[in-house]
């Protein structure tokens, strides 16, 4: 069974540009979450999607957005890039589909490493 | 509100020695707890999880953790370290849909 696939793995952008990252979850998983990982702030939750709906959102500015398609694939977009957006962006999927709390395991992709110059 | 504290950002252990990584959480209700491992340039891999039931949880690669509600702890142990255990380890607590709150992480170095 294929794991979570993230593309691209590495990319370099300049300040002011925008970027789109893609995530294909494990087959059958309907929940997709995104995390930002930096040396200074650690792992921070961005947002979570289920059935094309954003169910949960972290404390990030509106420049960070995402969406989920009917096949559960997800994209996240960062507009007007800043130097501080340089990070490893991790996508995770889960089969959890009901309930008020995620009790299950998140399966993570290898991440997309974004460098902003 | 829930938070996760990992004691020690770096731990150095000798090959064959006990690995002990500490994690404390604060939560108003019984939490769901996880330990993840991250190898260089890779994503996170689940080592083990506690949801309900037995408080001693066994995971992959010989790791185990014990949930102690009275101490609000979920420490990770491995009896004998191997060179391949060198990685960064994260404790996490489940908050809501698809959202885990992670500790700051502990980098483990294994010396021959």
Short mmCIF file of C-alpha atoms in Angstrom, two decimals:
data_model
loop_
_atom_site.label_atom_id
_atom_site.label_comp_id
_atom_site.label_asym_id
_atom_site.label_seq_id
_atom_site.Cartn_x
_atom_site.Cartn_y
_atom_site.Cartn_z
CA UNK A 1 0.00 0.00 0.00
CA UNK A 2 1.49 3.30 -1.06
CA UNK A 3 2.20 5.84 1.68
CA UNK A 4 1.46 9.53 1.78
CA UNK A 5 3.05 11.23 -1.21
CA UNK A 6 4.09 14.85 -1.18
CA UNK A 7 5.31 16.88 -4.12
CA UNK A 8 7.60 18.58 -4.69
CA UNK A 9 10.13 17.38 -2.15
CA UNK A 10 12.30 20.46 -2.41
CA UNK A 11 11.69 23.92 -3.78
CA UNK A 12 13.21 27.36 -3.65
CA UNK A 13 11.19 30.55 -3.97
CA UNK A 14 11.82 34.23 -3.49
CA UNK A 15 10.01 36.62 -1.20
CA UNK A 16 6.67 37.73 -2.52
CA UNK A 17 6.09 34.67 -4.65
CA UNK A 18 3.47 32.06 -3.96
CA UNK A 19 3.78 28.31 -3.71
CA UNK A 20 1.48 25.31 -3.98
CA UNK A 21 2.27 22.01 -2.34
CA UNK A 22 0.50 18.77 -3.10
CA UNK A 23 -0.37 15.77 -0.97
CA UNK A 24 -1.82 12.41 -1.96
CA UNK A 25 -3.08 10.50 1.08
CA UNK A 26 -3.02 6.78 1.61
CA UNK A 27 -5.77 5.10 -0.39
CA UNK A 28 -8.97 5.07 1.64
CA UNK A 29 -7.90 7.84 4.00
CA UNK A 30 -10.28 10.76 3.92
CA UNK A 31 -8.68 13.10 6.43
CA UNK A 32 -5.64 15.15 5.47
CA UNK A 33 -3.73 17.42 7.83
CA UNK A 34 -0.88 19.83 7.21
CA UNK A 35 1.93 20.78 9.56
CA UNK A 36 4.78 23.25 9.40
CA UNK A 37 8.11 22.24 10.94
CA UNK A 38 10.83 24.77 11.70
CA UNK A 39 13.84 24.64 14.04
CA UNK A 40 12.50 27.53 16.07
CA UNK A 41 8.81 26.74 16.35
CA UNK A 42 8.85 22.98 15.99
CA UNK A 43 5.82 21.20 14.58
CA UNK A 44 2.79 23.42 14.19
CA UNK A 45 -0.64 22.46 12.94
CA UNK A 46 -1.86 24.33 9.88
CA UNK A 47 -5.24 22.81 9.00
CA UNK A 48 -7.18 19.61 8.47
CA UNK A 49 -9.58 18.61 5.72
CA UNK A 50 -12.17 15.90 5.53
CA UNK A 51 -14.51 15.33 2.60
CA UNK A 52 -13.39 18.57 0.97
CA UNK A 53 -14.24 20.58 4.09
CA UNK A 54 -11.84 22.30 6.43
CA UNK A 55 -12.69 21.01 9.88
CA UNK A 56 -9.86 22.47 11.88
CA UNK A 57 -7.44 25.34 11.50
CA UNK A 58 -4.29 26.41 13.32
CA UNK A 59 -3.06 29.90 14.12
CA UNK A 60 -1.55 30.91 10.82
CA UNK A 61 -2.21 34.03 8.77
CA UNK A 62 -4.60 34.00 5.86
CA UNK A 63 -1.67 33.70 3.44
CA UNK A 64 -1.78 30.01 4.25
CA UNK A 65 -4.68 28.21 2.63
CA UNK A 66 -5.59 24.75 1.54
CA UNK A 67 -8.16 22.64 -0.15
CA UNK A 68 -9.12 19.06 -0.62
CA UNK A 69 -10.43 17.42 -3.74
CA UNK A 70 -13.08 14.75 -4.10
CA UNK A 71 -10.40 12.05 -4.37
CA UNK A 72 -9.03 13.23 -0.98
CA UNK A 73 -5.88 14.69 -2.49
CA UNK A 74 -5.01 17.99 -0.90
CA UNK A 75 -3.07 21.09 -1.75
CA UNK A 76 -1.84 23.92 0.38
CA UNK A 77 -0.93 27.34 -0.87
CA UNK A 78 1.19 30.06 0.64
CA UNK A 79 0.93 33.48 -0.95
CA UNK A 80 3.25 36.44 -0.63
CA UNK A 81 6.08 34.34 0.74
CA UNK A 82 8.19 35.63 3.59
CA UNK A 83 11.62 34.49 4.72
CA UNK A 84 10.02 32.98 7.82
CA UNK A 85 7.96 30.64 5.70
CA UNK A 86 11.06 28.56 5.02
CA UNK A 87 10.21 25.22 6.57
CA UNK A 88 9.45 21.58 6.09
CA UNK A 89 5.76 21.20 5.31
CA UNK A 90 4.37 17.85 6.31
CA UNK A 91 1.14 16.30 5.18
CA UNK A 92 -0.54 13.51 7.13
CA UNK A 93 -3.55 11.36 6.42
CA UNK A 94 -5.86 9.32 8.56
CA UNK A 95 -8.86 7.05 8.12
CA UNK A 96 -10.71 8.74 10.96
CA UNK A 97 -13.97 10.05 9.70
CA UNK A 98 -16.26 10.63 12.64
CA UNK A 99 -16.15 11.73 16.22
CA UNK A 100 -15.09 14.82 18.00
CA UNK A 101 -11.51 13.82 18.51
CA UNK A 102 -8.86 12.18 16.44
CA UNK A 103 -7.87 9.06 18.31
CA UNK A 104 -6.07 7.44 15.48
CA UNK A 105 -2.69 7.43 14.01
CA UNK A 106 -1.58 10.03 11.52
CA UNK A 107 0.48 8.77 8.62
CA UNK A 108 2.99 11.35 7.50
CA UNK A 109 4.59 11.99 4.15
CA UNK A 110 8.27 12.84 3.78
CA UNK A 111 7.49 16.53 3.47
CA UNK A 112 8.12 19.38 1.11
CA UNK A 113 11.11 21.49 2.08
CA UNK A 114 10.55 25.10 1.13
CA UNK A 115 13.35 27.63 1.10
CA UNK A 116 12.45 31.29 0.68
CA UNK A 117 15.24 33.60 -0.44
CA UNK B 1 -5.81 23.53 27.26
CA UNK B 2 -3.41 20.74 26.50
CA UNK B 3 0.34 21.01 26.27
CA UNK B 4 3.23 18.62 25.91
CA UNK B 5 6.63 18.96 27.55
CA UNK B 6 9.62 16.90 26.60
CA UNK B 7 12.49 17.07 29.06
CA UNK B 8 15.84 17.39 27.33
CA UNK B 9 16.27 18.57 23.77
CA UNK B 10 19.30 16.30 23.32
CA UNK B 11 20.07 12.91 24.81
CA UNK B 12 23.26 10.95 24.29
CA UNK B 13 23.29 7.24 25.03
CA UNK B 14 25.83 4.51 24.56
CA UNK B 15 25.02 1.62 22.27
CA UNK B 16 23.42 -1.09 24.39
CA UNK B 17 22.36 1.30 27.15
CA UNK B 18 18.84 2.19 28.24
CA UNK B 19 17.05 4.87 26.28
CA UNK B 20 14.68 7.01 28.37
CA UNK B 21 12.85 9.95 26.86
CA UNK B 22 10.55 11.92 29.11
CA UNK B 23 7.19 13.38 28.19
CA UNK B 24 4.68 15.13 30.40
CA UNK B 25 1.34 16.43 29.31
CA UNK B 26 -1.26 18.68 30.76
CA UNK B 27 -4.82 17.86 30.05
CA UNK B 28 -8.16 18.29 31.71
CA UNK B 29 -9.39 14.98 30.34
CA UNK B 30 -7.67 11.66 29.64
CA UNK B 31 -5.70 12.27 26.47
CA UNK B 32 -4.69 10.20 23.51
CA UNK B 33 -0.89 10.11 23.47
CA UNK B 34 1.63 9.31 20.79
CA UNK B 35 5.34 8.95 20.23
CA UNK B 36 6.71 9.64 16.76
CA UNK B 37 10.24 9.31 15.40
CA UNK B 38 11.79 11.38 12.63
CA UNK B 39 14.92 10.36 10.79
CA UNK B 40 16.90 12.97 8.86
CA UNK B 41 15.12 14.30 5.79
CA UNK B 42 12.09 12.14 6.43
CA UNK B 43 8.60 12.51 7.76
CA UNK B 44 7.30 11.27 11.09
CA UNK B 45 6.74 7.61 11.83
CA UNK B 46 4.52 6.40 14.64
CA UNK B 47 6.35 4.43 17.32
CA UNK B 48 3.38 3.77 19.59
CA UNK B 49 0.15 5.22 20.89
CA UNK B 50 -2.01 5.18 23.99
CA UNK B 51 -5.75 5.56 23.63
CA UNK B 52 -7.45 3.43 26.25
CA UNK B 53 -6.81 0.17 28.06
CA UNK B 54 -3.41 -1.15 29.11
CA UNK B 55 -1.17 1.60 30.36
CA UNK B 56 2.03 -0.10 29.18
CA UNK B 57 2.16 0.26 25.44
CA UNK B 58 4.57 -1.60 23.20
CA UNK B 59 5.63 -0.15 19.91
CA UNK B 60 7.91 -0.84 17.02
CA UNK B 61 11.68 -1.28 17.15
CA UNK B 62 11.63 -2.44 20.77
CA UNK B 63 10.24 0.79 22.23
CA UNK B 64 7.57 0.96 24.89
CA UNK B 65 5.92 3.66 26.94
CA UNK B 66 3.89 3.76 30.12
CA UNK B 67 0.93 6.04 30.65
CA UNK B 68 0.84 7.28 34.24
CA UNK B 69 -2.21 9.37 34.84
CA UNK B 70 -1.19 10.34 38.38
CA UNK B 71 2.08 11.75 37.07
CA UNK B 72 0.63 13.00 33.75
CA UNK B 73 3.55 11.29 32.05
CA UNK B 74 4.13 9.12 29.02
CA UNK B 75 7.83 8.32 29.04
CA UNK B 76 9.40 6.34 26.21
CA UNK B 77 11.96 3.62 26.89
CA UNK B 78 14.05 1.06 25.08
CA UNK B 79 16.19 -1.37 27.07
CA UNK B 80 19.14 -1.44 24.71
CA UNK B 81 20.01 1.35 22.29
CA UNK B 82 21.08 0.60 18.76
CA UNK B 83 22.94 2.88 16.40
CA UNK B 84 19.84 2.97 14.20
CA UNK B 85 17.89 4.63 17.04
CA UNK B 86 19.67 7.92 16.39
CA UNK B 87 16.85 10.25 15.38
CA UNK B 88 14.53 12.90 16.75
CA UNK B 89 11.62 11.77 18.88
CA UNK B 90 8.37 13.63 19.41
CA UNK B 91 5.69 13.14 21.99
CA UNK B 92 2.23 14.29 20.96
CA UNK B 93 -1.27 14.58 22.34
CA UNK B 94 -4.43 14.46 20.29
CA UNK B 95 -6.49 17.62 20.43
CA UNK B 96 -9.18 17.43 17.78
CA UNK B 97 -9.76 16.44 14.19
CA UNK B 98 -6.44 15.62 12.59
CA UNK B 99 -4.67 17.84 15.07
CA UNK B 100 -1.82 16.68 17.21
CA UNK B 101 0.03 18.96 19.59
CA UNK B 102 3.69 18.02 19.59
CA UNK B 103 6.40 18.48 22.13
CA UNK B 104 9.58 20.26 21.12
CA UNK B 105 11.32 17.01 20.35
CA UNK B 106 14.35 15.16 21.73
CA UNK B 107 17.35 14.47 19.54
CA UNK B 108 18.91 11.12 20.40
CA UNK B 109 22.57 10.47 19.68
CA UNK B 110 23.90 6.94 20.05
CA UNK B 111 27.63 6.53 20.66
CA UNK B 112 29.54 3.31 20.01
#
